[in-house]
Amino acid sequence: DQQVKQNSPSLSVQEGRISILNCDYTNSMFDYFLWYKKYPAEGPTFLISISSIKDKNEDGRFTVFLNKSAKHLSLHIVPSQPGDSAVYFCAARDFGNEKLTFGTGTRLTIIP
Amino acid sequence: GAGVSQSPSNKVTEKGKDVELRCDPISGHTALYWYRQRLGQGLEFLIYFQGNSAPDKSGLPSDRFSAERTGESVSTLTIQRTQQEDSAVYLCASSFQGATSPLHFGNGTRLTVT
């Protein structure tokens, strides 16, 4: 049972444009959401997070939006840069425990 | 400072053999996680250690898998009688305090069972 879903396995975006990565979840007990970025042969690195009490969090070029009623979150990257090419994982924490459930990832390619 | 260190970076083993994977977390991080990523899949939770509390072993796929952590330092993940479906990248992560602190991942151990 995939509780965190990233339905787009890949996405290509022109450099300078906005990249939008999407994530859906099914567990209403998730209370904290994170995005991680992964380059080949490296471990994932933390990008940005959002608590379920908020609907938006911004950090430089990265903004995460949370729509609790739709159980949907998205990561916006603007403007997109070539170094943003990587696999992006959405993750969620279940209230009451500390394990993170990850999605299957979206491979973002920024086209120069 | 030093990040999370995992060894070996690559391991090829024959089906049926035991393997031991090592993780050195960031100093001062009380939480330590093991995940695995099979080819084309997401990250699958295996086990979580927090300080001296009993570990959350709910993600271990079978009794062939076990993990230990010495205090708030090194952790080892042991897979006994390896099977081909155990082939994956095994990732270790540590954090200052559970899942709401950013997890810092190592580069993983790529395990291939032939």
mmCIF file of C-alpha atoms in Angstrom, chain A residues 32 34 36 38 41-44 46 89 93 97-104, chain B residues 33 35 37 41-43 45 48 56 58 91 98-100 102-103 105-107:
data_model
loop_
_atom_site.group_PDB
_atom_site.id
_atom_site.type_symbol
_atom_site.label_atom_id
_atom_site.label_comp_id
_atom_site.label_asym_id
_atom_site.label_seq_id
_atom_site.Cartn_x
_atom_site.Cartn_y
_atom_site.Cartn_z
ATOM 1 C CA TYR A 32 4.891 16.755 8.595
ATOM 2 C CA LEU A 34 9.518 16.994 3.471
ATOM 3 C CA TYR A 36 14.554 15.472 -0.535
ATOM 4 C CA LYS A 38 19.030 12.932 -4.789
ATOM 5 C CA ALA A 41 25.461 7.608 -6.345
ATOM 6 C CA GLU A 42 24.730 9.961 -3.444
ATOM 7 C CA GLY A 43 22.300 9.831 -0.560
ATOM 8 C CA PRO A 44 19.244 12.108 -0.584
ATOM 9 C CA PHE A 46 17.044 17.607 2.619
ATOM 10 C CA PHE A 89 11.444 12.458 -3.196
ATOM 11 C CA ARG A 93 5.896 11.670 8.931
ATOM 12 C CA ASN A 97 6.133 8.057 15.381
ATOM 13 C CA GLU A 98 9.333 9.215 13.800
ATOM 14 C CA LYS A 99 9.609 7.162 10.653
ATOM 15 C CA LEU A 100 9.377 8.837 7.277
ATOM 16 C CA THR A 101 7.421 7.312 4.416
ATOM 17 C CA PHE A 102 8.902 8.188 1.038
ATOM 18 C CA GLY A 103 7.381 8.363 -2.413
ATOM 19 C CA THR A 104 8.949 6.678 -5.424
ATOM 20 C CA TYR B 33 17.555 5.263 10.307
ATOM 21 C CA TYR B 35 16.294 2.550 4.480
ATOM 22 C CA GLN B 37 16.047 1.434 -2.291
ATOM 23 C CA GLN B 41 11.552 1.964 -6.261
ATOM 24 C CA GLY B 42 11.256 4.565 -3.532
ATOM 25 C CA LEU B 43 12.993 4.490 -0.186
ATOM 26 C CA PHE B 45 11.910 2.165 5.790
ATOM 27 C CA TYR B 48 14.809 3.492 13.437
ATOM 28 C CA ASP B 56 11.267 0.696 15.757
ATOM 29 C CA SER B 58 8.502 -2.407 11.979
ATOM 30 C CA LEU B 91 20.929 3.886 3.000
ATOM 31 C CA GLY B 98 13.769 12.310 14.809
ATOM 32 C CA ALA B 99 11.975 12.922 11.540
ATOM 33 C CA THR B 100 11.236 16.637 11.921
ATOM 34 C CA PRO B 102 16.470 16.975 8.471
ATOM 35 C CA LEU B 103 17.790 13.479 7.875
ATOM 36 C CA PHE B 105 21.937 10.392 4.484
ATOM 37 C CA GLY B 106 25.108 8.519 3.706
ATOM 38 C CA ASN B 107 25.930 7.562 0.134
#
